[in-house]
Short mmCIF file of N, CA and C in Angstrom, two decimals:
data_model
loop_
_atom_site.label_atom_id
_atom_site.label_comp_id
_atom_site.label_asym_id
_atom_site.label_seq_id
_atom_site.Cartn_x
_atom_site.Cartn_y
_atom_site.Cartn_z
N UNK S 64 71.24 119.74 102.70
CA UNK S 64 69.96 119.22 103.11
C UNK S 64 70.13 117.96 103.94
N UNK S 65 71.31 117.24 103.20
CA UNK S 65 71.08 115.55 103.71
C UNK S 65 72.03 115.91 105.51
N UNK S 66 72.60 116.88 106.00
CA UNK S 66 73.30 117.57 106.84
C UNK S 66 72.13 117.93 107.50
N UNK S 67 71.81 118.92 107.44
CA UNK S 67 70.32 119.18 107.97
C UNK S 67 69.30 118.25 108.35
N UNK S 68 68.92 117.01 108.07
CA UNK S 68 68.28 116.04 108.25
C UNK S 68 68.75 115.33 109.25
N UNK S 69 70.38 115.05 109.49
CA UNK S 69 70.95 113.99 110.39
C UNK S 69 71.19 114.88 111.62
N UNK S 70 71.44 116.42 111.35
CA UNK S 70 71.44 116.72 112.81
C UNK S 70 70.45 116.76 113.14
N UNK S 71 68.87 116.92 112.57
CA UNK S 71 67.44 116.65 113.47
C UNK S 71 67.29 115.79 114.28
N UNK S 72 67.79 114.49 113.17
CA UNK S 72 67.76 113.14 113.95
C UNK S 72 67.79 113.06 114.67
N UNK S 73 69.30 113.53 115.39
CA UNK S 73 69.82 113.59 116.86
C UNK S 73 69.56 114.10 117.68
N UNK S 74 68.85 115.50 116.98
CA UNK S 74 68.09 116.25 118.44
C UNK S 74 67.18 115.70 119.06
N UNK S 75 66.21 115.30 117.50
CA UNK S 75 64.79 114.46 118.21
C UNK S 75 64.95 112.93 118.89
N UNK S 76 65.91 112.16 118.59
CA UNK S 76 66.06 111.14 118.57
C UNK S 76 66.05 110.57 120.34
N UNK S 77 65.81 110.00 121.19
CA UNK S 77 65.70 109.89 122.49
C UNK S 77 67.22 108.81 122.88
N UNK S 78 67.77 108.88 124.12
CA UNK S 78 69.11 108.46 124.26
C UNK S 78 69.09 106.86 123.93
N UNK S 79 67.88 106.44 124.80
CA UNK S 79 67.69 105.01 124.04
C UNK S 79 67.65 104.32 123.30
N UNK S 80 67.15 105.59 121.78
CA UNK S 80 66.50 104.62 120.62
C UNK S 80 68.47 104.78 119.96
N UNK S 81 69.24 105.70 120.27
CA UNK S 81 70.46 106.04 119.88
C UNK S 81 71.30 105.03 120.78
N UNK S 82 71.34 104.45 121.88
CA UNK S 82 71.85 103.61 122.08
C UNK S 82 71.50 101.97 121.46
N UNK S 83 70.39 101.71 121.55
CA UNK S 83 69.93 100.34 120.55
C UNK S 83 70.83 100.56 118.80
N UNK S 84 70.33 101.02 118.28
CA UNK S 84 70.84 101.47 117.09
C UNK S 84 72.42 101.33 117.40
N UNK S 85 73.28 101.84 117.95
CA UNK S 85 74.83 101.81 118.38
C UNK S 85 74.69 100.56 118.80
N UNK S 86 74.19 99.68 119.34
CA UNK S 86 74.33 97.99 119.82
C UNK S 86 74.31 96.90 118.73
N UNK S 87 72.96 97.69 118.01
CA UNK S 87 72.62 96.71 117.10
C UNK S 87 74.07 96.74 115.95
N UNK S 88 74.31 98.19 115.60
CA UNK S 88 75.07 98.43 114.43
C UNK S 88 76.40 97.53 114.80
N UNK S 89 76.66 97.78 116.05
CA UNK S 89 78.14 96.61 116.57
C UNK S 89 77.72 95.52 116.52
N UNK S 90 77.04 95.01 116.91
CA UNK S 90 76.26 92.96 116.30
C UNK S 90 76.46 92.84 114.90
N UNK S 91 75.86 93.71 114.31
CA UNK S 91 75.98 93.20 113.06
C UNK S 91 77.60 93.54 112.56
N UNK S 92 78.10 94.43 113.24
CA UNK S 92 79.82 94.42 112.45
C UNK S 92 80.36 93.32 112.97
N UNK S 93 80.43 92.97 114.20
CA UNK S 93 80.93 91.79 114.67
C UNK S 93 80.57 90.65 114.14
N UNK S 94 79.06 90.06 113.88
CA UNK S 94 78.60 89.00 113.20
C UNK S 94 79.72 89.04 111.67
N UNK S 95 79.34 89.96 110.90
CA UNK S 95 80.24 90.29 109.29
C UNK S 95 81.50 89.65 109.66
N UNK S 96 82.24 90.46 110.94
CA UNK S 96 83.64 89.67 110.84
C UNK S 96 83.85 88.42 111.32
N UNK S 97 82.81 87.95 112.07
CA UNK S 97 82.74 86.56 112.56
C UNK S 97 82.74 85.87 111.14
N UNK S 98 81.61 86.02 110.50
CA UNK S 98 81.74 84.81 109.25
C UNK S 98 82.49 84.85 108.55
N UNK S 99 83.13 86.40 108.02
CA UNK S 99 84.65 86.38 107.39
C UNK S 99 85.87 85.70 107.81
N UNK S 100 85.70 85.66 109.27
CA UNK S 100 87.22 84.79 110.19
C UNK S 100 86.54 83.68 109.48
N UNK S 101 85.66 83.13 109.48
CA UNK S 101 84.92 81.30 109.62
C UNK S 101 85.54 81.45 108.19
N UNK S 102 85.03 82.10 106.99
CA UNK S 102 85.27 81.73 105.74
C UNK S 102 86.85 81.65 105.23
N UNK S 103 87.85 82.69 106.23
CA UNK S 103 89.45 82.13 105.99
C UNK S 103 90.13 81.74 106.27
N UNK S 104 89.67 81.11 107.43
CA UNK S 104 89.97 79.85 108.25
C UNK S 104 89.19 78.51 107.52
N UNK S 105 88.45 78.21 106.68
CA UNK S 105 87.72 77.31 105.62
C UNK S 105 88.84 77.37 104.70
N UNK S 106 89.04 78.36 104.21
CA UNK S 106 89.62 78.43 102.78
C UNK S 106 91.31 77.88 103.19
N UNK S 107 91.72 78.38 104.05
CA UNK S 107 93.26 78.15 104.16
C UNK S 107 93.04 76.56 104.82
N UNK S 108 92.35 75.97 105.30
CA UNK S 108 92.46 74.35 105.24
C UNK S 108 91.79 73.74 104.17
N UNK S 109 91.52 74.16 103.28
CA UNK S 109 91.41 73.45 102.22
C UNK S 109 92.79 74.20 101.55
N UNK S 110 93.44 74.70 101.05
CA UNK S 110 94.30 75.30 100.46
C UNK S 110 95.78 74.31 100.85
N UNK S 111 95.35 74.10 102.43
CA UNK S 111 96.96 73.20 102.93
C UNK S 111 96.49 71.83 102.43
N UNK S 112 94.99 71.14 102.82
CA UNK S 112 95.05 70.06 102.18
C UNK S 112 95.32 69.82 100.38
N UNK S 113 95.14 70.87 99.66
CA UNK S 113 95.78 70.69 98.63
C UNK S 113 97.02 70.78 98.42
N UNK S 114 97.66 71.65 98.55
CA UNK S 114 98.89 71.91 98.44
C UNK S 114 99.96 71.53 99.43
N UNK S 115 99.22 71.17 101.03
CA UNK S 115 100.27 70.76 102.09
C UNK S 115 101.15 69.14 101.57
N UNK S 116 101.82 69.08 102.11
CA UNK S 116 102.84 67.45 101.98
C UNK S 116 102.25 66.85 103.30
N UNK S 117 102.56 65.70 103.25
CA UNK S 117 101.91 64.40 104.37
C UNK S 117 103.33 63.91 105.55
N UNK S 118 102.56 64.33 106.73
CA UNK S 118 103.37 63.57 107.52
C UNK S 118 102.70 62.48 108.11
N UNK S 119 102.97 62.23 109.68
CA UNK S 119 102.00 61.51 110.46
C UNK S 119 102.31 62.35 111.84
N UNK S 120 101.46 62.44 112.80
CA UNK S 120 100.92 63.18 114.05
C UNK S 120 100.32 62.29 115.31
N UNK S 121 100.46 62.79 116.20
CA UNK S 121 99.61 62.18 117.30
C UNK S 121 99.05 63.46 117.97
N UNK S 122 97.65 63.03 118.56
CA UNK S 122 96.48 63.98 118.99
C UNK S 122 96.77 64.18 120.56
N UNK S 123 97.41 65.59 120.99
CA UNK S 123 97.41 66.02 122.18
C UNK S 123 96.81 66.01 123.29
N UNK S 124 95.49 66.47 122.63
CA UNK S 124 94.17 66.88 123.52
C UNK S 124 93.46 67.61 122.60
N UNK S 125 92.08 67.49 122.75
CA UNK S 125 91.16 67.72 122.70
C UNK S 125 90.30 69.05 122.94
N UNK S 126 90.22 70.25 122.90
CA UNK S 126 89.47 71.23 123.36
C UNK S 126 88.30 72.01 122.78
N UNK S 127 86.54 71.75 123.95
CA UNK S 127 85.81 71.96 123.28
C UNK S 127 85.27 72.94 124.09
N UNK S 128 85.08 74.42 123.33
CA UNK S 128 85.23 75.32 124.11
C UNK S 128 83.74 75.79 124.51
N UNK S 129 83.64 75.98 126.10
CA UNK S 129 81.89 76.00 126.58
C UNK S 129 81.09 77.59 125.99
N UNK S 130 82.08 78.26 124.77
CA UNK S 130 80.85 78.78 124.15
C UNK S 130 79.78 78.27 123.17
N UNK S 131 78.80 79.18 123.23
CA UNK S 131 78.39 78.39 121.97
C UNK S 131 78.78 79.19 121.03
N UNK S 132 78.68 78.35 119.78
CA UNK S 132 79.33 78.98 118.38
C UNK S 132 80.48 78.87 118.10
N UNK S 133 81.50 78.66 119.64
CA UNK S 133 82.99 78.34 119.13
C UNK S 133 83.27 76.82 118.57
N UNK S 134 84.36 76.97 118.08
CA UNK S 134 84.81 75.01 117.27
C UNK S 134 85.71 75.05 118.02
N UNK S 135 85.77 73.58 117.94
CA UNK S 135 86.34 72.58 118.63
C UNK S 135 87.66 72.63 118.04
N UNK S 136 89.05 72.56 119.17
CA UNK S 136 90.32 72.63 118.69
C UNK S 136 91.06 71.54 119.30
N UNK S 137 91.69 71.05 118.06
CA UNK S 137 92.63 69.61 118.36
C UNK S 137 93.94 69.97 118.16
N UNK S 138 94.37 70.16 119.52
CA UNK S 138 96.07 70.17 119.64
C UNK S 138 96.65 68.87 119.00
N UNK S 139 97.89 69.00 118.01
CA UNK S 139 98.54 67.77 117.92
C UNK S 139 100.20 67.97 117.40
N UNK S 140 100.89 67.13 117.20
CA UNK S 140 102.31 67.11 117.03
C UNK S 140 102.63 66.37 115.95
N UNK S 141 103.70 67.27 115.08
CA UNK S 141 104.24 66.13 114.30
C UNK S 141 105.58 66.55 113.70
N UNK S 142 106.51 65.40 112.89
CA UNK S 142 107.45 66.21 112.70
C UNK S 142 107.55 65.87 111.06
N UNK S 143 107.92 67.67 110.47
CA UNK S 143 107.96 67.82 109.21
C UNK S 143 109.28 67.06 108.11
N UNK S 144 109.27 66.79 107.61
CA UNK S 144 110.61 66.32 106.69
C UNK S 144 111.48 67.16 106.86
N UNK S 145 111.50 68.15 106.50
CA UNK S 145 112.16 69.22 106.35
C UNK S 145 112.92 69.60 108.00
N UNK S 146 112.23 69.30 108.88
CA UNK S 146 112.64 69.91 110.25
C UNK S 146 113.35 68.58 111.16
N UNK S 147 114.19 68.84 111.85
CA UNK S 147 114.49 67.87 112.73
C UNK S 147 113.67 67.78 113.51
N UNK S 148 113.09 68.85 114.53
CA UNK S 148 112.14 68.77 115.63
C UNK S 148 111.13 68.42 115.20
N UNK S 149 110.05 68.61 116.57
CA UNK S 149 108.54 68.18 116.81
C UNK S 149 108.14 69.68 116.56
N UNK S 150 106.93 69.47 115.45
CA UNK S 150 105.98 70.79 115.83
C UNK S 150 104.96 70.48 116.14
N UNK S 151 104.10 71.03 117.04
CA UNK S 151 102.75 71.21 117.54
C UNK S 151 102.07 72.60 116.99
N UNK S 152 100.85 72.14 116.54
CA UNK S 152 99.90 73.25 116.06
C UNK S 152 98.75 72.55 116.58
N UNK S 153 97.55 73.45 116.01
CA UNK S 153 96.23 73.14 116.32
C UNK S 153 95.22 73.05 115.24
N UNK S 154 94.26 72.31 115.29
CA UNK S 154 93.16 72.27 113.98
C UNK S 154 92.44 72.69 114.46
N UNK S 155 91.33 73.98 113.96
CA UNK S 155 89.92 73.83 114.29
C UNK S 155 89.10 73.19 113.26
N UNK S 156 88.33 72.54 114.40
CA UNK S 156 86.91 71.30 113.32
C UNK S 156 85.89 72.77 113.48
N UNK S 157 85.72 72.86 112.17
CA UNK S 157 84.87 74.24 111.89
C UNK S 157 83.53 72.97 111.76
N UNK S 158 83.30 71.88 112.16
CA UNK S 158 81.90 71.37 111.99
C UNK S 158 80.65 72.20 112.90
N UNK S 159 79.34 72.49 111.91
CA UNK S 159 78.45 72.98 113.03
C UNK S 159 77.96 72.65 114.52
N UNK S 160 77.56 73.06 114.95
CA UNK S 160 77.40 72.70 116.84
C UNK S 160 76.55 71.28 117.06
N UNK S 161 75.72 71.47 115.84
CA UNK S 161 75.06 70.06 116.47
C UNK S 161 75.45 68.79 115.75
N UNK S 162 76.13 69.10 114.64
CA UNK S 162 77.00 67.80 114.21
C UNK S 162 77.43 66.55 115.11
N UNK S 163 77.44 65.27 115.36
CA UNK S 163 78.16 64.29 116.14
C UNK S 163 79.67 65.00 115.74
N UNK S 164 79.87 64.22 117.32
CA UNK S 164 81.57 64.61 117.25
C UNK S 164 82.09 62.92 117.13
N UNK S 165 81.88 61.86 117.01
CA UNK S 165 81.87 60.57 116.67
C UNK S 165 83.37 60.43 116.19
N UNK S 166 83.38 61.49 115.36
CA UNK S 166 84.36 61.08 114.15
C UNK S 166 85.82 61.87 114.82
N UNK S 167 85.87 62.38 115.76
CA UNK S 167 87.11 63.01 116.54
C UNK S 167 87.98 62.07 116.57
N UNK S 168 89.37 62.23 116.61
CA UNK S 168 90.19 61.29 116.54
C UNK S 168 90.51 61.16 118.29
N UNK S 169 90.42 60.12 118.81
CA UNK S 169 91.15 60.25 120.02
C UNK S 169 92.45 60.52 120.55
N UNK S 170 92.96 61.25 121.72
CA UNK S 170 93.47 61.93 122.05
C UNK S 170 94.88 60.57 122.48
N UNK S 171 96.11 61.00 121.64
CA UNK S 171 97.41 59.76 122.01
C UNK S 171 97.06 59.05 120.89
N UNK S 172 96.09 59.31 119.34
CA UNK S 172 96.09 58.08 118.21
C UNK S 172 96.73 58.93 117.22
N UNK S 173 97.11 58.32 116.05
CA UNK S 173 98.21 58.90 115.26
C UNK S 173 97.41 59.50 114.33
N UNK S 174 97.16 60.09 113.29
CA UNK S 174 96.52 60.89 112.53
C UNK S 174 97.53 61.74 111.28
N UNK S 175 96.87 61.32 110.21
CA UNK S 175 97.63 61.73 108.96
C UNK S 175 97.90 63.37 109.22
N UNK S 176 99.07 64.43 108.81
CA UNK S 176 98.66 65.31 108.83
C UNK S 176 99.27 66.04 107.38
N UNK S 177 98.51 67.46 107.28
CA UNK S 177 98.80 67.78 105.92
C UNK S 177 99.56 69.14 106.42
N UNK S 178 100.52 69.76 105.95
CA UNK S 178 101.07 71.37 106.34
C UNK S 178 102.27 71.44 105.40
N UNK S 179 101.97 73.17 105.19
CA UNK S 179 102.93 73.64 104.18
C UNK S 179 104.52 74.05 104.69
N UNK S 180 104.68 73.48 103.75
CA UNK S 180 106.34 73.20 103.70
C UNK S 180 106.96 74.22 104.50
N UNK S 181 106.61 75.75 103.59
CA UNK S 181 107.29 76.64 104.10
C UNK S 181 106.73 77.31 105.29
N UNK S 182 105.67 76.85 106.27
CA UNK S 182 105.61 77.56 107.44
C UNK S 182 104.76 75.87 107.65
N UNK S 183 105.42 74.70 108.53
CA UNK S 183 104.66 74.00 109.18
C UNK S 183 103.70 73.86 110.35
N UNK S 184 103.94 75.07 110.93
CA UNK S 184 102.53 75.61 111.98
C UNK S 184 101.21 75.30 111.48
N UNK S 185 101.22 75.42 109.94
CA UNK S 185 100.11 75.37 109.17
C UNK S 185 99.67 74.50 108.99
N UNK S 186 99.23 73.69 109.94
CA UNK S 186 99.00 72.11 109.29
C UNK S 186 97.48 72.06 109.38
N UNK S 187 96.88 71.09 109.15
CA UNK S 187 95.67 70.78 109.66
C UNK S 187 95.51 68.53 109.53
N UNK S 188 94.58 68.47 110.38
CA UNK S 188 94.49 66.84 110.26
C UNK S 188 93.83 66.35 109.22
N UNK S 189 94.24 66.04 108.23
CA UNK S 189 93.65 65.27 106.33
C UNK S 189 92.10 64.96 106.99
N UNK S 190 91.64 63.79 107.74
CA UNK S 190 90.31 63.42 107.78
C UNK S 190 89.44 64.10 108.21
N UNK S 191 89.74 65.62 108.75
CA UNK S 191 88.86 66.54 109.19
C UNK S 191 88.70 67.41 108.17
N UNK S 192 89.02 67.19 107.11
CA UNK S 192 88.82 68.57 106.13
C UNK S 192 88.35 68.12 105.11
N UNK S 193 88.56 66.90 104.82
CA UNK S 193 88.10 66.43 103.47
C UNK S 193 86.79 66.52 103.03
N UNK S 194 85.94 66.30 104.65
CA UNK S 194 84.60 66.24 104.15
C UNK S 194 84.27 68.02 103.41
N UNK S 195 84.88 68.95 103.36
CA UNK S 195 84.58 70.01 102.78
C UNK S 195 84.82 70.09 101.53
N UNK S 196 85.78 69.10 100.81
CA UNK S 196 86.33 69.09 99.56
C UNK S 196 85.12 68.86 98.49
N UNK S 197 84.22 68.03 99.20
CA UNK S 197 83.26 67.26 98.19
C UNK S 197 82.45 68.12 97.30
#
């Protein structure tokens, strides 16, 4: 029966109202995985600020990207205990769009950073995350 019903659909259904429906249904899958990326990209910087070790860093640059909805990404460098070299990674400030950006660290100032031992790519900058801890 429930077979019988969905192929009607389609007969009666006009190409338009079947294309909206196919648009809409991709918005909303895309939206779902949008807030899922936002929520494990949240969780894994709070996870390094707990568990990461402390170095110190300086701020690369700055990049604030002209979509809307995207966050703001702070290139920066630092070097781990563990490593002889310099690593560079990136933070995203998951702050909402209309938040002040006030509190950005400027670009060439030193900045605490937090990242896990065993993969230091992982870092993120301590004063940008904390405010999520509260």
């Amino acid at each position: 029966m429930l077979i019988a019903t969905f192929a009607w659909v389609l007969i009666v259904m006009p190409a338009e109202l079947m294309s909206a429906i196919a648009f809409l249904t991709g918005a909303l899958v895309a939206m779902i995985a949008s807030c899922q990326s936002v929520s494990k990209g949240s969780a894994l910087q709070r996870e390094i600020l707990k568990r990461g070790k402390i170095a110190q860093g300086r701020v690369l640059r700055i990049w604030r990207p002209p979509v809307f909805g995207s966050f703001t990404r702070v290139y920066f460098e630092f070097q781990p205990c563990e490593h002889g070299s310099l690593v560079r990674a990136c933070h995203v400030d998951r702050r909402p769009f209309g938040e002040l950006r006030a509190s950005l660290p400027a670009v060439g100032s030193e900045v605490s950073v937090r990242y896990m031992p065993e993969n230091p790519t992982k870092a993120v900058i301590a004063k940008l995350v904390s405010r999520f801890t509260d």
